Short mmCIF file of C-alpha atoms in Angstrom, two decimals:
data_model
loop_
_atom_site.label_atom_id
_atom_site.label_comp_id
_atom_site.label_asym_id
_atom_site.label_seq_id
_atom_site.Cartn_x
_atom_site.Cartn_y
_atom_site.Cartn_z
CA UNK A 332 0.50 -18.88 23.09
CA UNK A 333 -3.02 -19.95 22.27
CA UNK A 334 -3.83 -16.36 21.30
CA UNK A 335 -1.16 -16.58 18.60
CA UNK A 336 -2.72 -19.71 17.18
CA UNK A 337 -6.20 -18.22 17.02
CA UNK A 338 -4.98 -14.99 15.41
CA UNK A 339 -3.17 -16.86 12.70
CA UNK A 340 -6.42 -18.40 11.69
CA UNK A 341 -8.34 -16.19 11.11
CA UNK A 342 -18.01 35.72 -5.15
CA UNK A 343 -21.82 36.42 -4.75
CA UNK A 344 -24.00 33.46 -4.37
CA UNK A 345 -26.48 32.59 -7.09
CA UNK A 346 -29.99 31.42 -6.18
CA UNK A 347 -30.29 27.65 -6.69
CA UNK A 348 -33.23 27.94 -9.06
CA UNK A 349 -31.16 30.11 -11.44
CA UNK A 350 -28.35 27.57 -11.87
CA UNK A 351 -28.83 25.96 -15.28
CA UNK A 352 -27.85 22.35 -15.95
CA UNK A 353 -25.16 23.65 -18.32
CA UNK A 354 -23.42 25.21 -15.31
CA UNK A 355 -23.56 21.92 -13.46
CA UNK A 356 -22.00 20.14 -16.41
CA UNK A 357 -19.28 22.79 -16.55
CA UNK A 358 -18.49 22.23 -12.89
CA UNK A 359 -18.36 18.51 -13.49
CA UNK A 360 -15.95 19.01 -16.42
CA UNK A 361 -13.66 21.17 -14.27
CA UNK A 362 -13.63 18.49 -11.64
CA UNK A 363 -12.66 15.90 -14.21
CA UNK A 364 -9.67 17.99 -15.25
CA UNK A 365 -8.72 18.27 -11.58
CA UNK A 366 -8.85 14.53 -11.03
CA UNK A 367 -7.33 13.33 -14.31
CA UNK A 368 -3.69 14.13 -13.48
CA UNK A 369 -3.96 11.40 -10.86
CA UNK A 370 -4.14 8.91 -13.74
CA UNK A 371 -6.96 6.71 -12.53
CA UNK A 372 -7.22 3.66 -14.77
CA UNK A 373 -10.68 4.53 -16.06
CA UNK A 374 -9.23 7.33 -18.19
CA UNK A 375 -7.34 7.06 -21.46
CA UNK A 376 -3.70 8.06 -21.28
CA UNK A 377 -1.59 10.39 -23.37
CA UNK A 378 2.12 9.75 -23.82
CA UNK A 379 3.38 12.93 -22.12
CA UNK A 380 4.92 12.84 -18.64
CA UNK A 381 6.61 15.24 -16.25
CA UNK A 382 9.54 14.56 -13.98
CA UNK A 383 8.87 14.77 -10.27
CA UNK A 384 11.37 16.92 -8.39
CA UNK A 385 11.69 14.53 -5.50
CA UNK A 386 15.37 13.71 -5.15
CA UNK A 387 15.42 11.04 -2.45
CA UNK A 388 16.12 7.51 -3.66
CA UNK A 389 16.00 5.11 -0.74
CA UNK A 390 14.86 2.22 -2.91
CA UNK A 391 15.47 2.02 -6.65
CA UNK A 392 12.37 -0.02 -7.47
CA UNK A 393 10.35 3.16 -6.87
CA UNK A 394 12.12 5.13 -9.59
CA UNK A 395 9.30 4.62 -12.07
CA UNK A 396 6.78 5.94 -9.51
CA UNK A 397 8.67 9.15 -8.83
CA UNK A 398 7.13 10.89 -11.83
CA UNK A 399 3.93 12.81 -12.37
CA UNK A 400 1.32 10.76 -14.19
CA UNK A 401 0.49 11.30 -17.85
CA UNK A 402 -2.48 13.53 -18.51
CA UNK A 403 -5.43 11.45 -19.74
CA UNK A 404 -8.27 12.63 -21.92
CA UNK A 405 -11.61 13.57 -20.38
CA UNK A 406 -13.52 10.59 -21.76
CA UNK A 407 -14.35 8.03 -19.09
CA UNK A 408 -13.87 4.38 -19.89
CA UNK A 409 -15.98 2.25 -17.61
CA UNK A 410 -14.09 -0.62 -16.11
CA UNK A 411 -14.33 -2.98 -13.18
CA UNK A 412 -10.87 -2.72 -11.66
CA UNK A 413 -11.54 -5.70 -9.41
CA UNK A 414 -12.02 -8.22 -12.22
CA UNK A 415 -8.93 -9.37 -14.09
CA UNK A 416 -5.77 -11.46 -13.94
CA UNK A 417 -2.34 -11.36 -12.33
CA UNK A 418 0.47 -10.52 -14.76
CA UNK A 419 4.25 -10.50 -14.26
CA UNK A 420 5.80 -7.33 -12.83
CA UNK A 421 9.60 -7.60 -12.85
CA UNK A 422 9.95 -4.17 -11.21
CA UNK A 423 8.39 -5.42 -7.97
CA UNK A 424 8.75 -5.49 -5.04
CA UNK A 425 8.87 -1.83 -4.02
CA UNK A 426 10.38 -2.47 -0.59
CA UNK A 427 11.99 -5.39 1.19
CA UNK A 428 12.07 -6.88 4.66
CA UNK A 429 15.43 -5.13 5.08
CA UNK A 430 14.10 -1.66 4.17
CA UNK A 431 10.81 -1.76 6.12
CA UNK A 432 10.60 -2.19 9.87
CA UNK A 433 6.77 -2.37 9.90
CA UNK A 434 6.53 -6.01 8.79
CA UNK A 435 5.02 -8.27 11.44
CA UNK A 436 7.32 -11.15 12.29
CA UNK A 437 4.78 -13.79 11.26
CA UNK A 438 4.51 -12.24 7.78
CA UNK A 439 8.24 -11.67 7.30
CA UNK A 440 8.59 -14.60 4.92
CA UNK A 441 11.98 -13.75 3.43
CA UNK A 442 13.57 -13.31 6.85
CA UNK A 443 12.48 -16.77 7.87
CA UNK A 444 13.79 -18.57 4.83
CA UNK A 445 11.13 -18.71 2.14
CA UNK A 446 13.20 -20.06 -0.78
CA UNK A 447 11.24 -18.55 -3.72
CA UNK A 448 10.74 -14.87 -4.58
CA UNK A 449 8.55 -14.92 -7.69
CA UNK A 450 5.41 -14.47 -5.57
CA UNK A 451 6.48 -10.83 -5.07
CA UNK A 452 6.75 -10.10 -8.81
CA UNK A 453 3.16 -9.82 -9.99
CA UNK A 454 0.64 -7.01 -10.46
CA UNK A 455 -3.11 -6.94 -11.03
CA UNK A 456 -4.35 -6.30 -14.58
CA UNK A 457 -8.08 -5.47 -14.80
CA UNK A 458 -9.84 -6.97 -17.82
CA UNK A 459 -10.78 -3.67 -19.48
CA UNK A 460 -8.20 -1.11 -18.35
CA UNK A 461 -4.94 -0.54 -16.51
CA UNK A 462 -4.51 -0.23 -12.76
CA UNK A 463 -1.35 1.77 -11.99
CA UNK A 464 0.99 0.48 -9.33
CA UNK A 465 0.57 2.30 -6.02
CA UNK A 466 2.18 5.75 -6.09
CA UNK A 467 2.98 6.83 -2.52
CA UNK A 468 3.49 10.48 -3.51
CA UNK A 469 0.02 10.71 -5.03
CA UNK A 470 -1.58 8.87 -2.15
CA UNK A 471 -0.17 11.15 0.53
CA UNK A 472 -1.22 14.23 -1.42
CA UNK A 473 -4.77 12.89 -1.69
CA UNK A 474 -5.04 12.17 2.03
CA UNK A 475 -3.28 15.33 3.21
CA UNK A 476 -4.97 16.52 6.41
CA UNK A 477 -7.14 13.41 6.64
CA UNK A 478 -7.34 10.22 8.67
CA UNK A 479 -7.93 6.55 7.90
CA UNK A 480 -9.01 3.73 10.20
CA UNK A 481 -8.54 0.02 9.57
CA UNK A 482 -11.25 -1.82 11.52
CA UNK A 483 -11.30 -5.59 11.71
CA UNK A 484 -9.10 -8.61 12.29
CA UNK A 485 -5.36 -9.10 11.90
CA UNK A 486 -5.60 -9.24 8.08
CA UNK A 487 -6.64 -5.58 8.29
CA UNK A 488 -3.52 -4.88 10.33
CA UNK A 489 -1.56 -6.84 7.72
CA UNK A 490 -2.93 -4.40 5.10
CA UNK A 491 -1.99 -1.32 7.13
CA UNK A 492 1.56 -2.59 7.64
CA UNK A 493 1.82 -3.18 3.89
CA UNK A 494 0.80 0.44 3.31
CA UNK A 495 3.36 1.74 5.82
CA UNK A 496 6.05 -0.10 3.88
CA UNK A 497 4.81 1.28 0.55
CA UNK A 498 4.66 4.84 1.93
CA UNK A 499 8.18 4.60 3.32
CA UNK A 500 9.46 5.83 -0.04
CA UNK A 501 8.12 9.26 0.94
CA UNK A 502 8.10 9.36 4.72
CA UNK A 503 8.15 7.21 7.81
CA UNK A 504 5.29 7.77 10.27
CA UNK A 505 5.64 8.58 13.94
CA UNK A 506 3.86 6.57 16.61
CA UNK A 507 1.03 8.65 18.15
CA UNK A 508 -0.77 5.73 19.79
CA UNK A 509 -2.64 6.47 23.00
CA UNK A 510 -1.05 3.45 24.65
CA UNK A 511 1.40 0.71 23.79
CA UNK A 512 -0.80 -1.95 22.20
CA UNK A 513 0.05 -3.59 18.88
CA UNK A 514 -3.64 -4.15 18.19
CA UNK A 515 -4.60 -0.48 18.50
CA UNK A 516 -1.85 1.55 16.84
CA UNK A 517 -1.97 5.11 15.48
CA UNK A 518 0.61 6.44 13.03
CA UNK A 519 1.00 10.01 11.81
CA UNK A 520 2.78 11.38 8.72
CA UNK A 521 3.80 14.85 9.94
CA UNK A 522 4.56 16.38 6.54
CA UNK A 523 1.07 15.54 5.35
CA UNK A 524 -0.87 15.69 8.62
CA UNK A 525 -2.23 12.25 7.75
CA UNK A 526 -3.07 9.68 10.42
CA UNK A 527 -3.63 5.94 10.09
CA UNK A 528 -5.00 3.79 12.88
CA UNK A 529 -5.75 0.12 13.43
CA UNK A 530 -8.66 -1.03 15.59
CA UNK A 531 -8.51 -4.75 16.10
CA UNK A 532 -11.84 -6.52 16.53
CA UNK A 533 -12.39 -10.19 15.93
CA UNK A 534 -16.10 -10.13 15.11
CA UNK A 535 -17.00 -6.40 14.78
CA UNK A 536 -19.57 -6.96 17.53
CA UNK A 537 -18.92 -7.49 21.25
CA UNK A 538 -17.43 -10.88 21.97
CA UNK A 539 -16.26 -12.75 25.05
CA UNK A 540 -14.50 -16.04 25.49
CA UNK A 541 -16.84 -18.49 27.19
CA UNK A 542 -14.85 -21.74 27.26
CA UNK A 543 -11.21 -21.94 26.24
CA UNK A 544 -11.33 -25.74 26.05
CA UNK A 545 -14.08 -26.39 23.59
CA UNK A 546 -15.98 -27.68 21.87
CA UNK A 547 -13.86 -26.65 18.90
CA UNK A 548 -10.06 -26.42 18.76
CA UNK A 549 -10.16 -22.65 19.35
CA UNK A 550 -12.63 -22.74 22.25
CA UNK A 551 -16.09 -21.24 22.52
CA UNK A 552 -16.96 -17.54 22.47
CA UNK A 553 -20.12 -15.54 23.11
CA UNK A 554 -21.16 -13.08 20.39
CA UNK A 555 -23.55 -10.25 21.22
CA UNK A 556 -24.87 -9.74 17.71
CA UNK A 557 -26.81 -6.52 18.36
CA UNK A 558 -23.95 -4.75 20.17
CA UNK A 559 -21.02 -3.27 18.22
CA UNK A 560 -17.57 -3.71 19.69
CA UNK A 561 -16.97 -0.48 21.64
CA UNK A 562 -13.21 -0.70 21.04
CA UNK A 563 -13.76 0.60 17.49
CA UNK A 564 -17.24 2.15 17.26
CA UNK A 565 -16.40 4.72 19.97
CA UNK A 566 -13.19 5.75 18.18
CA UNK A 567 -14.02 6.23 14.48
CA UNK A 568 -16.42 9.19 14.49
CA UNK A 569 -13.75 11.73 13.52
CA UNK A 570 -12.08 9.62 10.82
CA UNK A 571 -12.36 10.54 7.14
CA UNK A 572 -12.04 6.97 5.88
CA UNK A 573 -13.01 3.73 7.61
CA UNK A 574 -11.93 0.43 6.05
CA UNK A 575 -14.02 -2.37 7.51
CA UNK A 576 -13.26 -6.09 7.28
CA UNK A 577 -14.03 -9.38 8.99
CA UNK A 578 -14.33 -13.08 8.35
CA UNK A 579 -11.93 -15.74 9.54
CA UNK A 580 -12.87 -15.62 13.23
CA UNK A 581 -16.46 -16.57 12.41
CA UNK A 582 -15.49 -20.17 11.72
CA UNK A 583 -14.89 -20.90 15.42
CA UNK A 584 -17.53 -22.15 17.84
CA UNK A 585 -19.87 -19.33 18.91
CA UNK A 586 -22.97 -18.74 21.03
CA UNK A 587 -25.20 -15.98 19.66
CA UNK A 588 -26.88 -13.43 21.95
CA UNK A 589 -29.49 -10.84 20.98
CA UNK A 590 -31.13 -8.57 23.56
CA UNK A 591 -28.98 -10.33 26.15
CA UNK A 592 -30.59 -13.71 25.44
CA UNK A 593 -29.23 -16.78 23.67
CA UNK A 594 -30.84 -17.17 20.25
CA UNK A 595 -28.65 -19.89 18.79
CA UNK A 596 -25.08 -20.84 18.05
CA UNK A 597 -22.55 -22.23 15.63
CA UNK A 598 -21.15 -25.62 16.64
CA UNK A 599 -21.60 -25.06 20.37
CA UNK A 600 -23.05 -28.51 21.20
CA UNK A 601 -25.17 -26.98 23.96
CA UNK A 602 -28.45 -28.64 24.85
CA UNK A 603 -31.59 -26.89 23.57
CA UNK A 604 -29.57 -24.28 21.67
CA UNK A 605 -30.28 -24.39 17.90
CA UNK A 606 -27.33 -24.37 15.52
CA UNK A 607 -27.97 -21.37 13.28
CA UNK A 608 -24.58 -21.77 11.51
CA UNK A 609 -21.74 -19.29 11.26
CA UNK A 610 -23.48 -17.47 8.41
CA UNK A 611 -26.24 -16.22 10.73
CA UNK A 612 -23.67 -14.66 13.03
CA UNK A 613 -21.66 -13.25 10.13
CA UNK A 614 -24.67 -11.51 8.57
CA UNK A 615 -25.89 -10.10 11.88
CA UNK A 616 -22.43 -8.83 12.82
CA UNK A 617 -22.03 -6.84 9.60
CA UNK A 618 -25.59 -5.56 9.83
CA UNK A 619 -24.94 -4.29 13.35
CA UNK A 620 -21.61 -2.76 12.35
CA UNK A 621 -23.13 -0.86 9.42
CA UNK A 622 -26.16 0.30 11.42
CA UNK A 623 -23.92 1.50 14.22
CA UNK A 624 -21.81 3.56 11.82
CA UNK A 625 -24.91 5.07 10.22
CA UNK A 626 -26.19 6.08 13.66
CA UNK A 627 -23.05 8.00 14.59
CA UNK A 628 -24.14 11.60 15.01
CA UNK A 629 -20.97 13.32 13.84
CA UNK A 630 -19.49 10.82 11.40
CA UNK A 631 -19.04 12.40 7.94
CA UNK A 632 -16.50 10.04 6.45
CA UNK A 633 -16.42 7.37 3.76
CA UNK A 634 -16.85 3.70 4.64
CA UNK A 635 -15.00 1.12 2.59
CA UNK A 636 -16.07 -2.49 2.94
CA UNK A 637 -12.94 -4.51 2.23
CA UNK A 638 -14.38 -7.82 1.11
CA UNK A 639 -13.40 -11.24 2.36
CA UNK A 640 -9.98 -12.53 1.34
CA UNK A 641 -10.06 -16.36 1.12
CA UNK A 642 -7.49 -18.56 2.81
CA UNK A 643 -5.70 -21.28 0.81
CA UNK A 644 -5.29 -24.37 2.94
CA UNK A 645 -4.78 -27.49 0.85
CA UNK A 646 -4.47 -31.17 1.80
CA UNK A 647 -6.02 -30.64 5.21
CA UNK A 648 -7.59 -28.14 7.55
CA UNK A 649 -5.49 -25.51 9.34
CA UNK A 650 -5.05 -27.79 12.36
CA UNK A 651 -4.79 -31.02 10.39
CA UNK A 652 -1.71 -30.47 8.28
CA UNK A 653 -3.22 -28.07 5.74
CA UNK A 654 -0.65 -25.97 3.91
CA UNK A 655 -0.18 -23.47 1.06
CA UNK A 656 2.98 -24.27 -0.88
CA UNK A 657 2.11 -23.06 -4.39
CA UNK A 658 4.59 -20.67 -5.97
CA UNK A 659 2.54 -18.84 -8.61
CA UNK A 660 -0.97 -17.35 -8.99
CA UNK A 661 -4.00 -19.11 -10.39
CA UNK A 662 -5.50 -17.98 -13.66
CA UNK A 663 -9.14 -16.96 -13.31
CA UNK A 664 -10.27 -20.11 -15.17
CA UNK A 665 -8.35 -22.40 -12.82
CA UNK A 666 -10.41 -21.85 -9.67
CA UNK A 667 -13.67 -20.35 -8.50
CA UNK A 668 -15.26 -18.90 -5.41
CA UNK A 669 -17.28 -21.55 -3.61
CA UNK A 670 -18.34 -22.89 -0.24
CA UNK A 671 -17.63 -20.73 2.81
CA UNK A 672 -15.73 -18.14 0.76
CA UNK A 673 -18.70 -17.62 -1.56
CA UNK A 674 -21.20 -17.45 1.31
CA UNK A 675 -19.17 -14.87 3.23
CA UNK A 676 -18.68 -12.79 0.09
CA UNK A 677 -22.37 -12.82 -0.86
CA UNK A 678 -23.45 -11.92 2.69
CA UNK A 679 -21.08 -8.96 2.63
CA UNK A 680 -22.49 -7.72 -0.69
CA UNK A 681 -26.08 -8.07 0.47
CA UNK A 682 -25.54 -6.28 3.77
CA UNK A 683 -23.42 -3.60 2.09
CA UNK A 684 -26.23 -2.83 -0.38
CA UNK A 685 -28.75 -2.40 2.44
CA UNK A 686 -26.40 -0.23 4.51
CA UNK A 687 -25.34 1.91 1.56
CA UNK A 688 -28.98 2.73 0.76
CA UNK A 689 -29.61 3.89 4.33
CA UNK A 690 -26.33 5.79 4.51
CA UNK A 691 -27.18 7.74 1.36
CA UNK A 692 -30.20 9.24 3.14
CA UNK A 693 -27.80 10.78 5.67
CA UNK A 694 -25.31 11.92 3.03
CA UNK A 695 -22.77 9.25 3.96
CA UNK A 696 -20.69 7.43 1.36
CA UNK A 697 -20.12 3.68 1.21
CA UNK A 698 -17.68 2.11 -1.24
CA UNK A 699 -17.08 -1.54 -2.07
CA UNK A 700 -13.38 -2.39 -1.77
CA UNK A 701 -13.58 -5.74 -3.54
CA UNK A 702 -10.37 -7.70 -3.13
CA UNK A 703 -11.99 -11.15 -3.18
CA UNK A 704 -11.23 -12.30 -6.74
CA UNK A 705 -7.70 -10.94 -6.77
CA UNK A 706 -6.98 -12.56 -3.41
CA UNK A 707 -8.60 -15.86 -4.36
CA UNK A 708 -6.12 -16.17 -7.23
CA UNK A 709 -3.05 -15.89 -4.97
CA UNK A 710 -2.49 -19.18 -3.14
CA UNK A 711 1.25 -18.46 -3.38
CA UNK A 712 1.17 -15.32 -1.23
CA UNK A 713 0.86 -16.70 2.31
CA UNK A 714 3.60 -17.26 4.90
CA UNK A 715 2.90 -20.98 5.35
CA UNK A 716 5.66 -22.10 7.72
CA UNK A 717 7.92 -19.11 6.98
CA UNK A 718 6.74 -16.96 9.90
CA UNK A 719 9.27 -18.27 12.40
CA UNK A 720 12.53 -20.18 12.52
CA UNK A 721 12.23 -23.95 11.88
CA UNK A 722 13.85 -24.81 15.21
CA UNK A 723 11.93 -22.21 17.20
CA UNK A 724 9.98 -23.62 20.15
CA UNK A 725 6.53 -22.21 19.25
CA UNK A 726 3.14 -23.74 18.61
CA UNK A 727 2.10 -22.21 15.31
CA UNK A 728 0.31 -23.84 12.40
CA UNK A 729 0.95 -23.18 8.74
CA UNK A 730 -0.39 -19.68 8.02
CA UNK A 731 -2.48 -19.65 4.85
CA UNK A 732 -4.63 -16.71 6.01
CA UNK A 733 -2.26 -13.73 6.32
CA UNK A 734 -0.01 -12.45 3.55
CA UNK A 735 3.75 -12.23 3.15
CA UNK A 736 5.26 -8.75 3.02
CA UNK A 737 6.18 -7.85 0.37
CA UNK A 738 3.43 -9.78 -1.38
CA UNK A 739 0.00 -9.78 -3.03
CA UNK A 740 -1.59 -7.67 -0.29
CA UNK A 741 0.46 -4.70 -1.53
CA UNK A 742 -1.91 -4.62 -4.51
CA UNK A 743 -4.77 -3.72 -2.18
CA UNK A 744 -3.14 -0.29 -2.01
CA UNK A 745 -3.30 -0.09 -5.82
CA UNK A 746 -7.05 -0.60 -5.53
CA UNK A 747 -7.44 1.90 -2.70
CA UNK A 748 -5.53 4.66 -4.46
CA UNK A 749 -7.60 4.12 -7.61
CA UNK A 750 -10.80 4.40 -5.61
CA UNK A 751 -9.66 7.56 -3.83
CA UNK A 752 -8.82 9.17 -7.16
CA UNK A 753 -12.36 8.59 -8.34
CA UNK A 754 -14.01 9.96 -5.20
CA UNK A 755 -14.26 13.50 -6.63
CA UNK A 756 -15.87 12.23 -9.83
CA UNK A 757 -18.32 10.00 -7.97
CA UNK A 758 -19.31 12.80 -5.60
CA UNK A 759 -19.98 15.12 -8.53
CA UNK A 760 -22.04 12.44 -10.27
CA UNK A 761 -24.10 11.91 -7.12
CA UNK A 762 -24.74 15.67 -6.73
CA UNK A 763 -25.78 15.97 -10.40
CA UNK A 764 -28.10 13.00 -10.00
CA UNK A 765 -29.75 14.51 -6.92
CA UNK A 766 -30.24 17.93 -8.57
CA UNK A 767 -31.63 16.43 -11.79
CA UNK A 768 -34.32 14.61 -9.79
#
C-alpha cells in the first residue's frame, strides 16, 4: 500500500572530393520534399488534401485524422512548438475510457466520477505556427520497423499508455513482455513491426530503500549517484528512440553515495552528513544517465529528454490536504515557472547541453522534448481524487502529479510526432554543416 502512495507522488560511387555543394543542396531539397507530406508545423500549408483509404471507423473523433496531410511549400518557417497557449478543441478527445483498455486505474478519471469533461477538449497552439493533432497513421508509418523506450518514473508510463490509446485507432499492440511486470512492459504492433517498452526507474541511478519509517513521510532511500540503474541501462542499447524522464521522486529524503561512500544527503537528518539538497542529487543522476548512454558501445539511437512536468498541488502539500480542482487551463500570463519546478527544469537543460555536445562526437543524436510550459499551464488535467471510488478502502492522496486519460498528456504525442517528422531535415542539416566545415 505504501508503494502506491509513493508512486502517486512522484549506381557508381563518386569520390567525396568531387561532390560539389550544389549536389548537397539538391539532396537536401529532395529530403525536404520527402518530409513535407508529413505536414510538420514548421512548413506552410496548401489547401489541397487527399482522402486516406483506411475504412475502419472505431471512433468517430478520429475522422479528421484519417486523411493524408496537405502538401506544404518547401520554405521553412522557424517556430518553437513548445511555446504557446492552450486553445479549445471541440473535436477532442480521440478515445475514451470505454474504448481504451490501456488506461491505468488511477488515471481513469471519468470511470471514477470526475464530473467535468472540458479538460479533455483543448489542444496546444504554438505562438508562431500550427501543431497538428497526433495522427496515428503517420506515426506508425514513421516508426515502422523501429523501437521506442520510455525510461523513467510512472509519469513516463502514463505517457506510453496515452500513446497506446491514441494508436488504437490503427491497431492494438500485443504484449511481448519478458515477464509479467506492469513496470517493465513491452508492446508490439505487428503490422508495423514497431515495439514500445517501459522501463520504470525512480531516480535513473541505482537506489535502495534504507529506512521505510523516516525521516520524511516517504522514508529514506540511498542513491548511488555514479551508478546507472541496471534495470534500464542494460536494456536500451538496441532501441531506436529512448525517451528519458525523471523528477518527482527526488523530493523524498535521500542519502547520496559516490564511489561507494556517503558524500551528502537531502533531508536525511543524519549526524555529520551534509545536506547537499535534492538539486545536487538530481543533477548528478541526469549526468550519470547521459554519460552511461553515451558510453554504450552499440547504441545508435536518438535520445529524447522529456523535460519535467510540474505538479499542481494547491492549498497544501500532497500529504497535507493539497489538491488540484481547477477545471480549465492557465493562460501563459497567469502563472510562471518558479521554485522547485524551475530548478529541476534548468538542471535538465544544463545537463542536456553538456551531454548533447559529447554525444555529437560519437554521432549520437539528442533532442529536447520540452513539455514543461505546456504542462505547467494545465492544473485541470490531474486525477485529484478521481482515481478510485469514494468509498474504496485505500490510502491514496489527491493525485496532482499524473494525468487523466484522456487528457493534456495526449498532447505530448503531438509534440513527439512533430519532432519525428523533422528528424530527416535535422539530420541533413547536420551532415551539411559537417561537410561545409
